[in-house]
XYZ file of C-alpha atoms in Angstrom:
464
model
C -4.080 11.526 -35.777
C -3.109 10.081 -32.400
C -2.145 12.515 -29.684
C -0.242 11.752 -26.525
C 0.581 13.201 -23.144
C 3.467 11.560 -21.273
C 4.861 13.351 -18.251
C 6.722 12.531 -15.084
C 4.590 12.484 -11.984
C 5.521 15.341 -9.659
C 7.832 14.094 -6.940
C 8.370 10.795 -8.719
C 12.097 10.676 -8.005
C 11.983 9.293 -4.478
C 13.319 11.559 -1.770
C 15.999 10.451 0.722
C 14.325 8.036 3.107
C 15.502 4.567 4.091
C 13.615 1.443 4.993
C 14.853 -0.758 7.794
C 13.518 -3.815 9.583
C 12.378 -4.288 13.177
C 11.709 -7.351 15.299
C 9.116 -9.475 13.483
C 5.634 -10.083 14.821
C 5.448 -13.068 17.184
C 3.415 -14.863 14.482
C 2.453 -14.463 10.842
C -0.773 -12.497 10.492
C -2.783 -10.703 7.825
C -5.934 -8.556 7.921
C -4.886 -6.926 11.180
C -4.792 -3.272 12.196
C -2.676 -1.110 14.493
C -2.982 1.925 16.762
C -0.586 3.834 19.006
C -1.243 4.372 22.719
C 1.318 5.979 25.046
C 4.118 5.534 22.523
C 3.520 1.818 21.947
C 1.956 0.050 18.956
C -0.967 -2.316 19.492
C -2.216 -4.910 17.004
C -5.178 -7.210 17.568
C -6.962 -9.982 15.727
C -6.214 -11.010 12.153
C -5.926 -14.205 10.130
C -3.098 -16.578 11.055
C -1.021 -19.060 9.076
C -3.813 -21.647 9.387
C -6.153 -19.170 7.621
C -8.157 -18.878 10.835
C -9.445 -15.778 12.636
C -7.628 -15.100 15.912
C -8.334 -13.250 19.155
C -4.665 -12.736 19.996
C -3.299 -9.235 20.566
C 0.224 -7.837 20.864
C 2.010 -4.679 21.967
C 5.278 -3.373 20.480
C 7.720 -1.081 22.247
C 9.703 0.859 19.587
C 12.362 1.927 22.103
C 13.126 -1.670 23.088
C 12.271 -3.147 19.651
C 10.307 -5.815 21.479
C 6.870 -7.440 21.163
C 4.793 -8.812 24.014
C 1.465 -10.572 24.052
C -1.409 -8.876 25.878
C -4.904 -10.051 26.790
C -6.816 -11.749 24.002
C -9.842 -10.066 22.475
C -13.202 -11.338 23.799
C -13.727 -12.991 20.395
C -11.798 -13.870 17.245
C -11.846 -11.059 14.682
C -10.144 -9.916 11.490
C -10.580 -6.835 9.278
C -11.136 -4.995 12.603
C -9.899 -1.397 12.901
C -8.249 -0.104 16.083
C -8.446 3.514 17.216
C -7.147 5.642 20.062
C -9.470 8.371 21.352
C -9.750 9.997 24.769
C -6.462 8.359 25.786
C -8.030 4.902 25.299
C -7.685 2.088 22.771
C -10.772 0.705 21.022
C -11.351 -2.341 18.818
C -14.241 -1.677 16.442
C -16.494 -4.221 14.746
C -14.617 -6.427 12.314
C -15.346 -9.707 10.591
C -15.854 -12.909 12.575
C -14.584 -16.427 11.809
C -17.269 -16.925 9.155
C -16.541 -13.530 7.542
C -19.716 -12.096 9.074
C -19.648 -8.427 10.095
C -19.892 -7.789 13.852
C -21.058 -4.840 15.982
C -18.875 -5.199 19.088
C -16.961 -2.248 20.523
C -14.227 -3.224 22.975
C -12.148 -0.895 25.160
C -8.677 -2.002 26.262
C -7.929 -1.280 29.909
C -4.184 -0.836 29.995
C -4.085 -0.839 33.801
C -5.885 -4.196 33.990
C -4.673 -5.755 30.737
C -8.281 -6.514 29.858
C -10.853 -5.744 27.184
C -14.244 -4.393 28.234
C -17.419 -3.943 26.178
C -18.772 -0.535 25.271
C -21.848 0.558 23.314
C -22.289 -1.669 20.283
C -22.175 -0.193 16.785
C -25.646 0.744 15.444
C -25.041 -1.785 12.652
C -22.462 -4.499 12.133
C -19.363 -3.432 10.240
C -16.187 -5.108 8.966
C -13.380 -4.281 6.521
C -14.034 -0.608 7.288
C -11.570 2.172 8.110
C -11.416 4.771 10.849
C -10.243 8.297 11.529
C -10.306 10.156 14.842
C -11.393 13.799 14.534
C -12.073 16.150 17.436
C -11.933 13.228 19.849
C -14.575 11.204 18.005
C -14.084 7.922 16.153
C -15.426 8.020 12.593
C -16.025 4.628 10.945
C -16.210 4.845 7.150
C -17.057 2.264 4.509
C -16.883 -1.461 5.026
C -19.155 -4.463 4.773
C -22.485 -4.153 6.577
C -24.801 -6.604 8.366
C -25.701 -8.425 5.146
C -22.841 -10.675 4.045
C -20.704 -9.186 1.237
C -22.956 -6.104 1.031
C -21.510 -2.614 1.432
C -22.427 -0.566 4.500
C -24.947 2.227 3.986
C -23.832 4.756 6.622
C -20.899 6.452 8.309
C -20.776 5.832 12.074
C -19.510 8.353 14.652
C -18.662 7.367 18.220
C -18.435 9.788 21.171
C -16.197 8.146 23.817
C -17.277 10.608 26.517
C -20.938 9.719 26.181
C -20.387 6.104 25.006
C -22.887 6.637 22.203
C -23.073 6.362 18.426
C -24.763 8.324 15.693
C -25.057 7.671 11.970
C -24.244 9.977 9.059
C -24.250 9.742 5.274
C -21.992 7.092 3.700
C -19.139 8.109 1.395
C -20.410 9.046 -2.089
C -18.342 6.094 -3.316
C -19.367 3.149 -1.155
C -16.524 0.649 -0.634
C -14.726 -1.701 1.709
C -11.044 -2.587 2.206
C -10.270 1.143 2.137
C -7.867 3.243 4.197
C -8.756 6.312 6.247
C -6.911 8.971 8.206
C -7.797 12.235 9.936
C -5.992 15.538 9.417
C -7.231 19.007 10.399
C -10.626 17.853 11.597
C -11.461 15.986 8.378
C -11.472 12.226 7.816
C -10.146 11.116 4.423
C -11.502 7.885 2.894
C -8.882 6.553 0.474
C -9.056 3.842 -2.188
C -10.823 0.565 -1.458
C -13.052 -1.617 -3.574
C -16.706 -2.696 -3.922
C -16.031 -6.139 -2.366
C -14.529 -7.360 -5.673
C -10.694 -7.099 -5.768
C -10.858 -6.730 -9.560
C -12.387 -3.249 -9.148
C -10.045 -1.254 -6.957
C -10.682 2.479 -6.572
C -8.376 5.504 -6.638
C -11.127 7.674 -5.122
C -10.431 10.016 -2.193
C -13.308 11.681 -0.326
C -13.182 13.867 2.780
C -15.763 13.794 5.573
C -16.437 16.718 7.897
C -17.941 15.311 11.140
C -19.151 18.773 12.153
C -21.368 19.156 9.078
C -21.874 15.519 8.110
C -20.870 16.329 4.545
C -18.536 14.621 2.104
C -16.414 16.313 -0.564
C -14.126 14.957 -3.316
C -10.352 15.258 -3.224
C -7.529 14.487 -5.686
C -7.474 10.750 -6.490
C -4.586 8.461 -5.636
C -2.020 7.901 -8.389
C -2.962 4.196 -8.319
C -6.145 2.194 -7.736
C -5.756 0.076 -4.610
C -7.866 -1.864 -2.136
C -6.535 -3.706 0.909
C -4.159 -0.811 1.618
C -3.469 0.990 4.903
C -2.514 4.530 5.907
C -0.843 6.557 8.658
C -0.327 10.293 9.245
C 3.202 11.659 9.599
C 4.104 15.333 9.531
C 0.622 16.349 8.419
C 0.713 14.078 5.339
C -1.103 10.783 4.811
C 1.135 7.893 3.792
C -0.589 4.942 2.095
C 1.008 1.534 1.719
C 0.423 -1.739 -0.108
C -2.810 -3.229 -1.397
C -4.195 -6.152 -3.349
C -5.554 -7.006 -6.764
C -6.950 -10.336 -7.952
C -3.605 -11.963 -8.707
C -1.067 -10.016 -6.710
C -0.140 -7.346 -4.197
C 1.191 -3.792 -4.327
C 4.452 -2.300 -3.036
C 3.110 1.205 -3.576
C 3.807 3.992 -1.087
C 1.929 7.140 -2.074
C 1.730 10.286 0.018
C -1.146 12.760 0.193
C -0.736 16.395 1.280
C -4.193 17.521 2.467
C -3.254 21.205 2.507
C -2.170 21.174 -1.147
C -4.619 18.414 -2.202
C -1.721 16.761 -4.007
C -0.161 13.289 -4.178
C 3.485 12.296 -4.484
C 5.328 8.985 -4.623
C 7.339 7.681 -1.672
C 9.855 4.842 -1.390
C 8.031 1.613 -2.181
C 7.541 -1.129 0.377
C 10.464 -3.591 0.429
C 7.907 -6.375 1.029
C 4.767 -5.851 -1.093
C 1.608 -6.887 0.778
C -2.038 -6.298 1.583
C -4.113 -6.552 4.745
C -1.245 -4.960 6.651
C -1.105 -2.870 9.823
C 0.480 0.601 9.770
C 1.294 2.937 12.662
C 3.282 6.169 13.032
C 5.268 6.821 16.204
C 8.490 8.654 16.986
C 8.790 10.195 13.533
C 8.708 6.785 11.841
C 6.080 4.579 10.210
C 5.932 0.896 11.099
C 4.439 -1.452 8.482
C 3.453 -4.700 10.184
C 2.473 -8.147 8.913
C -0.030 -8.570 6.087
C -0.383 -10.879 3.102
C 2.590 -11.105 0.714
C 0.375 -12.742 -1.923
C -3.213 -12.151 -2.989
C -5.844 -13.866 -0.866
C -4.828 -15.991 2.101
C -1.130 -15.494 2.893
C 0.656 -14.185 5.957
C 3.954 -12.636 6.959
C 5.527 -11.550 10.263
C 7.710 -8.881 8.624
C 7.958 -5.441 10.240
C 9.509 -2.714 8.080
C 10.192 0.822 9.231
C 10.110 3.966 7.105
C 12.194 6.873 8.437
C 11.927 10.114 6.396
C 15.055 12.187 6.238
C 17.378 9.234 6.723
C 20.891 9.008 5.406
C 20.218 7.004 2.273
C 19.389 8.942 -0.891
C 18.652 6.264 -3.452
C 17.150 8.139 -6.405
C 16.191 7.281 -9.978
C 15.880 9.827 -12.796
C 15.735 9.908 -16.582
C 17.411 12.329 -18.963
C 14.546 11.618 -21.367
C 12.049 13.463 -19.170
C 12.018 15.675 -16.089
C 9.341 16.023 -13.481
C 6.204 17.573 -14.986
C 7.752 17.515 -18.476
C 6.752 15.622 -21.596
C 8.536 12.402 -22.456
C 9.548 11.929 -26.102
C 7.166 9.968 -28.296
C 9.912 7.537 -29.224
C 9.522 5.763 -25.870
C 5.956 4.653 -26.702
C 4.288 2.390 -29.248
C 3.434 5.559 -31.185
C 7.156 6.060 -31.832
C 10.170 3.822 -32.206
C 9.395 2.123 -28.866
C 12.898 2.353 -27.375
C 13.579 2.351 -23.653
C 14.441 5.692 -22.001
C 17.814 6.363 -20.412
C 17.689 5.890 -16.653
C 20.305 6.920 -14.111
C 20.480 6.474 -10.352
C 22.589 7.453 -7.366
C 22.931 6.686 -3.674
C 22.516 2.902 -3.710
C 22.376 1.341 -0.235
C 25.508 -0.108 1.291
C 25.879 -3.780 0.449
C 24.193 -3.565 -2.943
C 25.293 -6.521 -5.075
C 22.879 -6.257 -8.013
C 19.838 -4.408 -9.340
C 16.491 -5.385 -10.807
C 14.070 -3.153 -12.711
C 10.341 -3.568 -13.277
C 8.293 -1.174 -15.417
C 4.532 -1.576 -15.215
C 1.184 0.152 -15.728
C -1.187 -0.501 -12.784
C -3.976 1.386 -14.603
C -4.255 -1.203 -17.376
C -7.741 -2.793 -17.451
C -6.654 -6.240 -16.295
C -5.823 -7.813 -12.924
C -2.302 -6.886 -11.931
C -1.929 -4.160 -14.526
C 0.428 -4.516 -17.488
C 4.161 -5.251 -17.313
C 6.293 -3.404 -19.867
C 9.827 -4.345 -18.840
C 11.597 -6.827 -16.553
C 15.373 -6.651 -16.113
C 17.537 -8.270 -13.422
C 21.055 -9.270 -12.372
C 22.396 -5.868 -13.401
C 25.741 -5.589 -11.536
C 26.218 -3.188 -8.633
C 28.830 -1.225 -10.600
C 26.125 0.006 -12.984
C 24.633 3.445 -12.319
C 22.615 3.798 -15.511
C 20.715 2.079 -18.279
C 21.380 3.666 -21.674
C 18.640 4.587 -24.073
C 17.470 1.769 -26.339
C 18.554 -1.243 -24.322
C 18.629 -4.152 -26.835
C 15.633 -6.475 -26.710
C 17.777 -9.519 -25.947
C 17.679 -12.101 -23.185
C 21.252 -11.440 -22.047
C 23.098 -8.100 -22.201
C 26.911 -8.531 -22.361
C 27.346 -4.769 -22.551
C 25.606 -4.407 -19.198
C 27.616 -6.907 -17.222
C 25.571 -9.908 -18.317
C 22.268 -8.515 -17.040
C 19.229 -10.542 -18.072
C 15.825 -9.500 -19.316
C 12.496 -11.127 -18.624
C 9.258 -11.474 -20.507
C 6.792 -8.582 -20.479
C 3.028 -8.810 -20.851
C 3.292 -8.410 -24.610
C 4.946 -11.826 -24.470
C 8.273 -10.322 -25.563
C 11.758 -9.951 -24.123
C 12.917 -6.486 -23.061
C 11.158 -3.132 -23.136
C 7.919 -2.301 -24.907
C 6.563 1.144 -24.171
C 3.247 2.717 -23.294
C 0.404 1.696 -25.577
C -2.956 2.131 -23.794
C -6.371 2.488 -25.286
C -7.578 6.032 -25.919
C -9.269 8.367 -23.470
C -7.593 7.628 -20.112
C -4.382 8.713 -18.419
C -2.193 5.768 -17.395
C 0.662 5.842 -14.886
C 3.913 4.048 -15.727
C 6.223 3.043 -12.884
C 9.937 2.460 -13.492
C 10.919 0.783 -10.203
C 14.553 -0.039 -9.411
C 15.450 -2.534 -6.677
C 18.840 -2.625 -4.938
C 19.525 -6.230 -3.913
C 22.063 -7.947 -1.669
C 22.589 -10.702 -4.236
C 22.131 -11.511 -7.904
C 18.969 -13.550 -8.477
C 20.452 -16.152 -10.783
C 17.189 -16.601 -12.696
C 17.314 -17.773 -16.286
C 16.482 -15.201 -18.984
C 12.791 -14.768 -19.732
C 11.540 -14.685 -16.120
C 8.210 -12.994 -15.426
C 7.563 -10.181 -12.976
C 6.053 -12.571 -10.433
C 9.079 -14.862 -10.650
C 11.468 -11.941 -10.148
C 9.432 -10.572 -7.223
C 9.404 -13.989 -5.571
C 13.175 -14.355 -5.998
C 13.814 -10.846 -4.603
C 11.906 -11.500 -1.379
C 14.209 -11.020 1.643
C 16.967 -9.561 -0.567
C 15.763 -5.974 -1.105
C 18.014 -3.276 0.402
C 16.259 -0.291 -1.167
C 13.732 0.727 -3.792
C 13.397 3.877 -5.885
C 11.148 4.728 -8.795
C 10.188 7.349 -11.332
C 6.624 7.528 -12.648
C 5.358 8.872 -15.962
C 1.838 9.327 -17.299
C 0.622 8.718 -20.826
C -2.645 9.293 -22.616
C -3.715 8.582 -26.190
C -6.563 10.544 -27.762
């Protein structure tokens, strides 16, 4: 007899926290990184709209909401982390124009607006991640000296002595990961083994004092090409890439509790993005809005504790509670009732996407696509009809899911693994006007530049 566990992820109803936009980057870039020095955000290198590596670098002043160009890097780089340690900004390794890992370490001299060389990395490294603990820069993961081969060590840089030492690599070797330091530990988060079809949810913590790694609670989703920043003692992770698409995910890790929660999703899904925290806000900068080569200049700002409380809940299940069997393929397969409150000002319509990123296929599995729901609606009743157009819901339209059907089809994974199911509601400044039967990718493309807010509730389901 089949068994099931279906529960809401703790914290899945998104807490009050708005997204806003800031002045765009001076150009469209992906595979760039950011760091904060003296209250200003620096980005350097990346891949531009010609799909070429660049040496250009920029500085952003949050108070003035203004970008300015600074001295170019000594060489073109992408997938190159930036770090601030000892009151100085460093650019570390990275990939060159031919996607070869490099070993350069460059120090930015703010007083001279110039980059200067420092001790080279012991081995070339690109698509790695960094954390700064006890004044030392810790470089984790990445691609090593041999093209498309994972690095075999963790590198630790002492700015005072301008010297490097090597330590053990993460137990799960990977590139395109995120990292952040909290409480003297460096957390290596997500990533992939070069192949974007095999993203990881793994989280491992490194103690530079002992040189030891230890496991931590995995991310709710498997993501590579993501980025992270620390705010209020928690690590916020954003975006990511899979073979045929990009993630909007914003998941938050509490190191003290070793627990994950879900934050308000990115308005512009992307990978290869830069992320920086300053002034109680997180700035998400540039990146690729589509898998592979693609670039954007968008800058979006996350401000916890803002005035907007756009939340999504379901009367069918509460946080940490079981969801009735009838909302799965093991039951009558009807959609759950969903209700929401606090839509952003200017909302003209809603769209809903329900998917399973844990499904064993690129892009996960889409269970429900619904759009052009009027702004007057504040709920979806249980058992929404599986029809292209819904007169009872203001003429809302439904798209095609990955079962090849119109409307909702519930959780139906293979046995033996917990899957996460995201019900994500988008508040839009206009109706999309798409014909019935649109796919997720078509809806996401039409929503671009029209998203005012996003909220979601996440459930988990396992068949035995």
